[in-house]
CSV table of C-alpha atoms and ligand atoms in Angstrom, one decimal:
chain,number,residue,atom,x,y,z
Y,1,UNK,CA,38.8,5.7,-29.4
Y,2,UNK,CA,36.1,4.9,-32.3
Y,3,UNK,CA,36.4,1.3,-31.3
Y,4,UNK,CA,35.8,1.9,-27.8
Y,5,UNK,CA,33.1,4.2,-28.2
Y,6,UNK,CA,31.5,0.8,-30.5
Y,7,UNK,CA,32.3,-1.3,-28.0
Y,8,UNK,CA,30.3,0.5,-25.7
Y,9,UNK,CA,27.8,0.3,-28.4
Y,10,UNK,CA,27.9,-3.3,-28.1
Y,11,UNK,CA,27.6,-3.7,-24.8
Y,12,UNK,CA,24.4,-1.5,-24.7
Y,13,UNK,CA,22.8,-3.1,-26.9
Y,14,UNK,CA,23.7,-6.4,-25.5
Y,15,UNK,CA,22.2,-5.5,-22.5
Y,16,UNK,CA,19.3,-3.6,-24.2
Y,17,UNK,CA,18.8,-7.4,-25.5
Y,18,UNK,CA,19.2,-9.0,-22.7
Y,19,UNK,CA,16.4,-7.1,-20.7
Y,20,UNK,CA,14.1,-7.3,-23.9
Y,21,UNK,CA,14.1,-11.2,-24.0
Y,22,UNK,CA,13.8,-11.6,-20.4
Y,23,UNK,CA,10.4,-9.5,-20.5
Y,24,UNK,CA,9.1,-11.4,-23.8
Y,25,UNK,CA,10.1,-14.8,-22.0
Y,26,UNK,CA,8.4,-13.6,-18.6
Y,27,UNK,CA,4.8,-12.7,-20.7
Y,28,UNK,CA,4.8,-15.9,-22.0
Y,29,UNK,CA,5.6,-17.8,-18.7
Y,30,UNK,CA,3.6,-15.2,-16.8
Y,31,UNK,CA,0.4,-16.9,-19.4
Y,32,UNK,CA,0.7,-20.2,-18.1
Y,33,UNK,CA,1.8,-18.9,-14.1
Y,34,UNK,CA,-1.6,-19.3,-12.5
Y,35,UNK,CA,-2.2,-22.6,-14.1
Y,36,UNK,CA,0.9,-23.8,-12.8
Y,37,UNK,CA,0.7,-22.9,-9.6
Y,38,UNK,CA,3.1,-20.4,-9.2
Y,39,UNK,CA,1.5,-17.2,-7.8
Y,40,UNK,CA,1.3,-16.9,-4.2
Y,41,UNK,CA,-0.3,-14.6,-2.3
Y,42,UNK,CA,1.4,-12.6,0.8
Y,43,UNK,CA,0.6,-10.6,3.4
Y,44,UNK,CA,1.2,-8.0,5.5
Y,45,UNK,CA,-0.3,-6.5,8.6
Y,46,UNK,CA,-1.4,-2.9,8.3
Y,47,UNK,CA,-1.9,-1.6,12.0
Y,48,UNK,CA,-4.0,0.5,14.0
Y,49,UNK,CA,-2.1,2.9,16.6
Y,50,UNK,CA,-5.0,3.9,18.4
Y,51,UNK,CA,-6.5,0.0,19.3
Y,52,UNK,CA,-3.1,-1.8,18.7
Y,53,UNK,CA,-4.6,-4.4,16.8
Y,54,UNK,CA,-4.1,-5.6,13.1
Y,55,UNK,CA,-6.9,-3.9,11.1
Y,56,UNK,CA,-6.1,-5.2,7.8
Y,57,UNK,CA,-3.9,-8.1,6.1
Y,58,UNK,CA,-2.3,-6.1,2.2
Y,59,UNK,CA,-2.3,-9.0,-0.2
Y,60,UNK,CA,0.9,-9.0,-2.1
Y,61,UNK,CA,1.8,-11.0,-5.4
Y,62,UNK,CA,4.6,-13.3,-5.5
Y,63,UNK,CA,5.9,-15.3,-8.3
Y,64,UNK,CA,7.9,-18.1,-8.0
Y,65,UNK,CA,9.2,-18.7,-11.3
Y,66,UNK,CA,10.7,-22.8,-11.4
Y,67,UNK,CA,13.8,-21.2,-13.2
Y,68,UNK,CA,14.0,-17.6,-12.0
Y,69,UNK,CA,13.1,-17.9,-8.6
Y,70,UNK,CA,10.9,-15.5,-6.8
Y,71,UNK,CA,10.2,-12.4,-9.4
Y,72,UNK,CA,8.9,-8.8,-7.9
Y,73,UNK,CA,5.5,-7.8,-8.2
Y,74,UNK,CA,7.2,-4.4,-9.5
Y,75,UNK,CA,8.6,-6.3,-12.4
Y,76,UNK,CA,5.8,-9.0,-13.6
Y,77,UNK,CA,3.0,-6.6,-12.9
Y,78,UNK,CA,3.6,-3.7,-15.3
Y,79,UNK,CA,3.9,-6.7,-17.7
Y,80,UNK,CA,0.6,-8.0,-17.0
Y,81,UNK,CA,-0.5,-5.0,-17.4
Y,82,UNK,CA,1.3,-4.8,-20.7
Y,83,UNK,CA,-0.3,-7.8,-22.2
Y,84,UNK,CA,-3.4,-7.6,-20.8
Y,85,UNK,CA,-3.4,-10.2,-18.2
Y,86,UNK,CA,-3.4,-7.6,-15.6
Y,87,UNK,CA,-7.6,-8.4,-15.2
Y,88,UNK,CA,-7.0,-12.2,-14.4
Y,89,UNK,CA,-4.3,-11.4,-11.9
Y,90,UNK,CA,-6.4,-8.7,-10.4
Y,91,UNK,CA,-9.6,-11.5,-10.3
Y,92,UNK,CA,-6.8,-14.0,-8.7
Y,93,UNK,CA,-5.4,-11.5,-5.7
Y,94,UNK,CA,-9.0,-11.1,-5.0
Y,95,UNK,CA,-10.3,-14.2,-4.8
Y,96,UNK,CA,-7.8,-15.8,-3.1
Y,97,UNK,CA,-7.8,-13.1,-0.8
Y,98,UNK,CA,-10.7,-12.9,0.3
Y,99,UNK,CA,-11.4,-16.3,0.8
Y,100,UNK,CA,-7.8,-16.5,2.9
Y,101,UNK,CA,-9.8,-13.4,5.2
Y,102,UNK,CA,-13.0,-15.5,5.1
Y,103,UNK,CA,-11.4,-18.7,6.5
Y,104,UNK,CA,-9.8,-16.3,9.4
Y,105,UNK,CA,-12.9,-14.7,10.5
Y,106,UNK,CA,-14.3,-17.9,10.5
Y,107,UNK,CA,-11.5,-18.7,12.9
Y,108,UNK,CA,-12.2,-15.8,14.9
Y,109,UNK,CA,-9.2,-13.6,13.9
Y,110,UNK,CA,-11.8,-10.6,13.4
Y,111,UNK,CA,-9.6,-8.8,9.8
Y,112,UNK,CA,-9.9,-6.9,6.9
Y,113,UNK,CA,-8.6,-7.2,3.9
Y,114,UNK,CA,-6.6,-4.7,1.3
Y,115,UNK,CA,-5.9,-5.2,-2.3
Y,116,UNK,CA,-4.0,-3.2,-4.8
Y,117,UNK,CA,-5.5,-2.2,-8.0
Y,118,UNK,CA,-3.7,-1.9,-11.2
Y,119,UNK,CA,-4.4,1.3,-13.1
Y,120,UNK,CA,-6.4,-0.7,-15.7
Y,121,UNK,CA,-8.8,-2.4,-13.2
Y,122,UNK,CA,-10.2,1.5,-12.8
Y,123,UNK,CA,-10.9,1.7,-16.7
Y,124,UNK,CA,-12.4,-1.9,-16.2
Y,125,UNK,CA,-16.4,-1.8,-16.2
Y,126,UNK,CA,-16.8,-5.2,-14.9
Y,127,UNK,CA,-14.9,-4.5,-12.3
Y,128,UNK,CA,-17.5,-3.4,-9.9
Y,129,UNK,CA,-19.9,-6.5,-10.8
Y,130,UNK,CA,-17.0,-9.3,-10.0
Y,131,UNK,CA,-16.1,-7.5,-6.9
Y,132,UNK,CA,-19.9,-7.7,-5.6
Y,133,UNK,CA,-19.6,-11.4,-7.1
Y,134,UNK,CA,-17.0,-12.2,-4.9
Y,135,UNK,CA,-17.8,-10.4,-1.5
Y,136,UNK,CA,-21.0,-12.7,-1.6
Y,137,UNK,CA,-19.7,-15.8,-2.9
Y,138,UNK,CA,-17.2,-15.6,0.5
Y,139,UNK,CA,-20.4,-13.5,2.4
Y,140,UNK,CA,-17.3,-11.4,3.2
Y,141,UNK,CA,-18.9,-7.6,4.8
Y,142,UNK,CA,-18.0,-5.1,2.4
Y,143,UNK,CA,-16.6,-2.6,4.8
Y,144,UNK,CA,-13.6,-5.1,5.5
Y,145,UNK,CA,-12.7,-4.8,2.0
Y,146,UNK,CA,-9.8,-1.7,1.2
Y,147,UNK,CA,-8.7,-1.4,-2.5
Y,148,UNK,CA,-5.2,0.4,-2.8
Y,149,UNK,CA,-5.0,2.8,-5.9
Y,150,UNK,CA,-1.9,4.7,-6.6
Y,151,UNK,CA,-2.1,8.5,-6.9
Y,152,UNK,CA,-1.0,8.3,-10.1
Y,153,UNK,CA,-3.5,5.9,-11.8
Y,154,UNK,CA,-6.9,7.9,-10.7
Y,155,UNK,CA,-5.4,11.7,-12.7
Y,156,UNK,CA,-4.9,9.4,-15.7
Y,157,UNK,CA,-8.5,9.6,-16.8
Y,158,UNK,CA,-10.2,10.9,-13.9
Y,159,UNK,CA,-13.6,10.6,-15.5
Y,160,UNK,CA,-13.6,6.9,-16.0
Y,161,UNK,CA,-12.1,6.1,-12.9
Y,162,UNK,CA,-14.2,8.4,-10.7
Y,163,UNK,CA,-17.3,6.3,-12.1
Y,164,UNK,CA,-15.8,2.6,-11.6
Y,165,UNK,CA,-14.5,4.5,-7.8
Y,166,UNK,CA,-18.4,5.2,-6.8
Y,167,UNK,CA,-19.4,2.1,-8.3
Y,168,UNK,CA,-17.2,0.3,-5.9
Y,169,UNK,CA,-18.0,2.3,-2.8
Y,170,UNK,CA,-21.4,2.0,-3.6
Y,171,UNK,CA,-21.1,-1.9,-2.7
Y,172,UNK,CA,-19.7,-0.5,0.6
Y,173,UNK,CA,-16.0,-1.0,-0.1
Y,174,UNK,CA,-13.2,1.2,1.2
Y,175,UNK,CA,-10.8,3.6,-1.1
Y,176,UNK,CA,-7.3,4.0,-0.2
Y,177,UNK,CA,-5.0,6.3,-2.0
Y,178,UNK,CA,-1.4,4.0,-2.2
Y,179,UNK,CA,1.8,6.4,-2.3
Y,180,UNK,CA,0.3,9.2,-1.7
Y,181,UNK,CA,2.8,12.2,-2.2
Y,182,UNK,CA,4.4,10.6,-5.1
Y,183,UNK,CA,1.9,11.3,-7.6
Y,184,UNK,CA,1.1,14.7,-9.7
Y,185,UNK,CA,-2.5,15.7,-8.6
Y,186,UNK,CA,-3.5,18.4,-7.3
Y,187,UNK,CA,-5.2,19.1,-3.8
Y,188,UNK,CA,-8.1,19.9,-5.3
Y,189,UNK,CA,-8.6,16.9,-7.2
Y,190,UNK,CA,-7.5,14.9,-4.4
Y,191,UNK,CA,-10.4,16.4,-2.4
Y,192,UNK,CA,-12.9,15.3,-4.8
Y,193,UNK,CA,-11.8,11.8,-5.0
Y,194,UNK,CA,-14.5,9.3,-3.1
Y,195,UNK,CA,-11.7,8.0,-0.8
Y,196,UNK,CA,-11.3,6.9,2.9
Y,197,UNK,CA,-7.7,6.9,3.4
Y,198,UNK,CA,-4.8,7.9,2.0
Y,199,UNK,CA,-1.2,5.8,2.4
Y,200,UNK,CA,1.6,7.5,2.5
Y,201,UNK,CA,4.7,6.8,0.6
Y,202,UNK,CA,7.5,4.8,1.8
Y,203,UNK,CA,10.1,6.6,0.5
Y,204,UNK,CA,8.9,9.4,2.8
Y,205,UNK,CA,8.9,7.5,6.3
Y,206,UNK,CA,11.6,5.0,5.9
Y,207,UNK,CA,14.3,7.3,7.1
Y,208,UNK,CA,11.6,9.7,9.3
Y,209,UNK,CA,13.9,8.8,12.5
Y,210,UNK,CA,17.0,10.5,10.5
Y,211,UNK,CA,15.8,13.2,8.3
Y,212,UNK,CA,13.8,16.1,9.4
Y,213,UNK,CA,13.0,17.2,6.1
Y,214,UNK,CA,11.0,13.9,6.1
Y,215,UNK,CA,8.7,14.8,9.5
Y,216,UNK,CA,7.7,17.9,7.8
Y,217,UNK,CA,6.8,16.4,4.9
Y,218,UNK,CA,4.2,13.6,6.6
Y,219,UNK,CA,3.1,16.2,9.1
Y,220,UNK,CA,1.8,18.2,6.5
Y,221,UNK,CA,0.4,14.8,4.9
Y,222,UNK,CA,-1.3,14.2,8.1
Y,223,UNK,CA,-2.4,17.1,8.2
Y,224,UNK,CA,-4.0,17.0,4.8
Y,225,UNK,CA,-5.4,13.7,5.3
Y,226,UNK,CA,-7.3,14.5,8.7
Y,227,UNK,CA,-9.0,17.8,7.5
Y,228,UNK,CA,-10.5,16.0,4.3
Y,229,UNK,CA,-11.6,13.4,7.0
Y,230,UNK,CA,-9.5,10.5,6.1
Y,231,UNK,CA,-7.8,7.8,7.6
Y,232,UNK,CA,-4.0,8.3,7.4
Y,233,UNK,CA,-1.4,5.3,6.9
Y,234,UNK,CA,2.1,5.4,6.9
Y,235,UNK,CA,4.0,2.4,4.9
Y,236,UNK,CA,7.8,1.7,5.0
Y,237,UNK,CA,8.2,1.8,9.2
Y,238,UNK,CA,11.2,-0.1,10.0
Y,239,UNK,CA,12.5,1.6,13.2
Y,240,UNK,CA,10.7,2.0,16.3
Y,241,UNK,CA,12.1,5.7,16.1
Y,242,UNK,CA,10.0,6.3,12.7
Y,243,UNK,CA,7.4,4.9,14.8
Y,244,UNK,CA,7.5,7.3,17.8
Y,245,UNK,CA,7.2,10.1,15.3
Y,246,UNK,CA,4.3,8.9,13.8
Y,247,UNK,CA,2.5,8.6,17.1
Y,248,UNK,CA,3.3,11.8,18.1
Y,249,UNK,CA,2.1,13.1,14.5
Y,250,UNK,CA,-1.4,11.2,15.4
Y,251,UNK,CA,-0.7,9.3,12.3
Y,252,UNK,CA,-3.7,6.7,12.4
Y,253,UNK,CA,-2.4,3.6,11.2
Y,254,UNK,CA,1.3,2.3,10.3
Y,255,UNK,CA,3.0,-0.6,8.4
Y,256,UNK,CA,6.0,-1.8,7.1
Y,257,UNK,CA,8.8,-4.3,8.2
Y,258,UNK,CA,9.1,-3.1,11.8
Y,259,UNK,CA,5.9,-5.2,12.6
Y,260,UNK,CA,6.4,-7.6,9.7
Y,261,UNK,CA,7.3,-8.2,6.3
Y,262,UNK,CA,4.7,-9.5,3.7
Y,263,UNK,CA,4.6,-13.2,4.6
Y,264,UNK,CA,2.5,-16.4,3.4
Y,265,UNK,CA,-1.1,-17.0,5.2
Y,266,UNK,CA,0.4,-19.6,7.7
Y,267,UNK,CA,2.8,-17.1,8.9
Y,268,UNK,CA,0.7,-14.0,9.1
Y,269,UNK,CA,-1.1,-15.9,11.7
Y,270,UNK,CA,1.0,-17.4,14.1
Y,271,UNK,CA,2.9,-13.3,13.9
Y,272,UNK,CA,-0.6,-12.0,14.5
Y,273,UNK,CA,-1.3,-13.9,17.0
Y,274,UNK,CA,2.3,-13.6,18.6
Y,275,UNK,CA,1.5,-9.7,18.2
Y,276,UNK,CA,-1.9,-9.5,19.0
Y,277,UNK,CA,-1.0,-11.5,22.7
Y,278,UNK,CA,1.9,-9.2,23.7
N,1,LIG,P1,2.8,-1.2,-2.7
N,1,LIG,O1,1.4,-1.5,-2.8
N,1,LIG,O2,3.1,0.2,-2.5
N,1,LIG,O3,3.4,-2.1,-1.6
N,1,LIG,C1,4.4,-1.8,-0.7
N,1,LIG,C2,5.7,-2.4,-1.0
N,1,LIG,O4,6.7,-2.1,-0.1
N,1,LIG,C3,5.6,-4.0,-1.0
N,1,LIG,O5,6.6,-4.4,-2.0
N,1,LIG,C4,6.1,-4.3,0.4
N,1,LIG,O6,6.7,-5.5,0.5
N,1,LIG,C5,7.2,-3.2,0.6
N,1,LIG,N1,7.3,-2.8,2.0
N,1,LIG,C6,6.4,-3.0,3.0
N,1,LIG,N2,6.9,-2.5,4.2
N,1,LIG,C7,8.2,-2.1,3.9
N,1,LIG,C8,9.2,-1.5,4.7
N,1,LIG,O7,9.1,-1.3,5.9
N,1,LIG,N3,10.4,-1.2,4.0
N,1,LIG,C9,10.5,-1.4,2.7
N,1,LIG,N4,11.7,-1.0,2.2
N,1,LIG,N5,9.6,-1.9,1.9
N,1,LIG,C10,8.4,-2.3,2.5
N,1,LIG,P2,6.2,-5.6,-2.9
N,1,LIG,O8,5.4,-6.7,-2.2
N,1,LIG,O9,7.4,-6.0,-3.6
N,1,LIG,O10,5.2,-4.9,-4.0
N,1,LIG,C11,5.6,-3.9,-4.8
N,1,LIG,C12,4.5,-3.3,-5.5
N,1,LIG,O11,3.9,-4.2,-6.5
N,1,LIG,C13,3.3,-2.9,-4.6
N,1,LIG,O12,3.6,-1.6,-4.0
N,1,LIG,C14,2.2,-2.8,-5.6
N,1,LIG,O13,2.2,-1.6,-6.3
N,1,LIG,C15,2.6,-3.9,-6.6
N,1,LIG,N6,1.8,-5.1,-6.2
N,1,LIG,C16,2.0,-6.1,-5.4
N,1,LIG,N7,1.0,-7.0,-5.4
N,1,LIG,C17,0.1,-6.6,-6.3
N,1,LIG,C18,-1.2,-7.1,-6.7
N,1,LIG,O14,-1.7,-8.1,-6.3
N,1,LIG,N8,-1.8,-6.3,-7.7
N,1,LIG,C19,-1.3,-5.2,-8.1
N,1,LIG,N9,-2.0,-4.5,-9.1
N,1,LIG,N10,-0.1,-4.7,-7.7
N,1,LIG,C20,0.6,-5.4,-6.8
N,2,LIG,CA1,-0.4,-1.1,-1.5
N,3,LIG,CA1,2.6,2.0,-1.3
N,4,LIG,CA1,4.3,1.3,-4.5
């Protein structure tokens, strides 16, 4: 029994190991990624119930590692922000999408554009400055321009982040609040926050067309959303009943694989296209 219980040991620790060297060996590739090439940026359409058309392209990170394949933003991200690369990537996503929506405006597919932020780009001071840097540089309007925030990252250190948050509206830039109903805050401080719209989580409206329990919890999101006078989105739709639901909820805008899952530029617009003529 004493050699089992160490064998069981061994194979923790092993795998302990095992996970520890693949995140030092991904920080170091993750250094030399945008150099090389290897970070693409997706997108998916975030749309508008009311007009039926695409109101925003969400830029998503991809990594295609040339030995480990394609490597979740959910994985390499938190080690960005580990390491403190999490600024460049940020500066990256940005850049390259807004000159992606730039070149489709100019193409006369009339869209916005949403970016996540990290929790660390709200603690950034420059942040504000290279966002207004970058909106000009592409004469993108400013009102096209969503950043995603999670709940969580704004009660961190409210203070700091409420200043870079006005900063950036102040350039005319929209606020969404990304998984909302997942983090800790409080209504209150939610209602103070300088935000236009609030997303809600997936893990709430992925099985809407199943679980009751789930309607009443995005009605009552709805709910809250509409009386502080903000846009609600829904992420995670991937049956037309989830859909219906939402509709009938007056949820404002919806997303998720049901319309189309994040995809390279090329892609986005022949679906949008596909979309926008049926
Ligand atoms: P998020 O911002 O909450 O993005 C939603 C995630 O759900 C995306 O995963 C998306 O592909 C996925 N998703 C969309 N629709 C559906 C659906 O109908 N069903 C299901 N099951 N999933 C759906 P992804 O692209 O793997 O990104 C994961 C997370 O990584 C994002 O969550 C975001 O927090 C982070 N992330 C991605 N790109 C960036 C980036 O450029 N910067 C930062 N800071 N974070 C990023
Ligand atoms: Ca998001
Ligand atoms: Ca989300
Ligand atoms: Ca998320």
């Amino acid at each position: 029994e004493a050699k089992q219980a160490q064998r069981r040991v061994a194979v923790y620790q092993t795998g302990h190991d095992e996970t520890h060297l693949r995140r030092i060996g991904l920080i170091s590739d993750l250094r030399r990624a945008r150099e090389r090439d290897e970070l693409r940026v997706f997108y998916q359409p975030k749309v508008d119930l009311r007009s039926g058309r695409v109101a925003h392209a969400e830029a998503l990170l991809r990594w295609q590692h040339p030995a480990l394949g394609t490597i979740s933003p959910d994985e390499f991200i938190p080690l960005a922000e580990h390491c403190g690369l999490i600024h460049e990537i940020t500066a990256f996503v940005l850049a390259a999408g807004l000159q992606q929506a730039s070149a489709w405006r100019e193409d006369g597919l009339e869209i916005g554009l949403a970016v996540n932020l990290s929790p660390m780009d709200l603690l950034d001071a420059r942040l504000p400055d290279r966002v207004a840097g970058l909106l000009q540089a592409h004469r993108f309007p400013a009102q096209e321009l969503i950043l995603e925030i999670t709940e969580s990252t704004v009660m961190r250190d409210v203070q700091s982040a409420l200043i870079t948050m006005r900063a950036l509206r102040a350039l005319g830039v929209r606020l969404s609040i990304d998984d909302f109903g997942t983090g800790h805050s409080s209504l209150a401080q939610l209602r103070s926050l300088p935000v236009d719209e609030i997303k809600i989580d997936k893990s709430f409206v992925m099985r809407l067309d199943t679980n009751p329990e789930d309607t009443v919890i995005v009605r009552s999101a709805i709910e809250i959303g509409h009386n502080m006078g903000l846009v609600v989105i829904a992420e995670g739709v991937e049956q037309s009943g989830s859909l219906e639901i939402l509709q009938r909820l007056h949820c404002d805008m919806v997303q998720g694989y049901f319309f189309s899952k994040p995809v390279p530029a090329e892609d986005f617009r022949r679906w949008h296209d596909d979309f926008q003529a049926n």
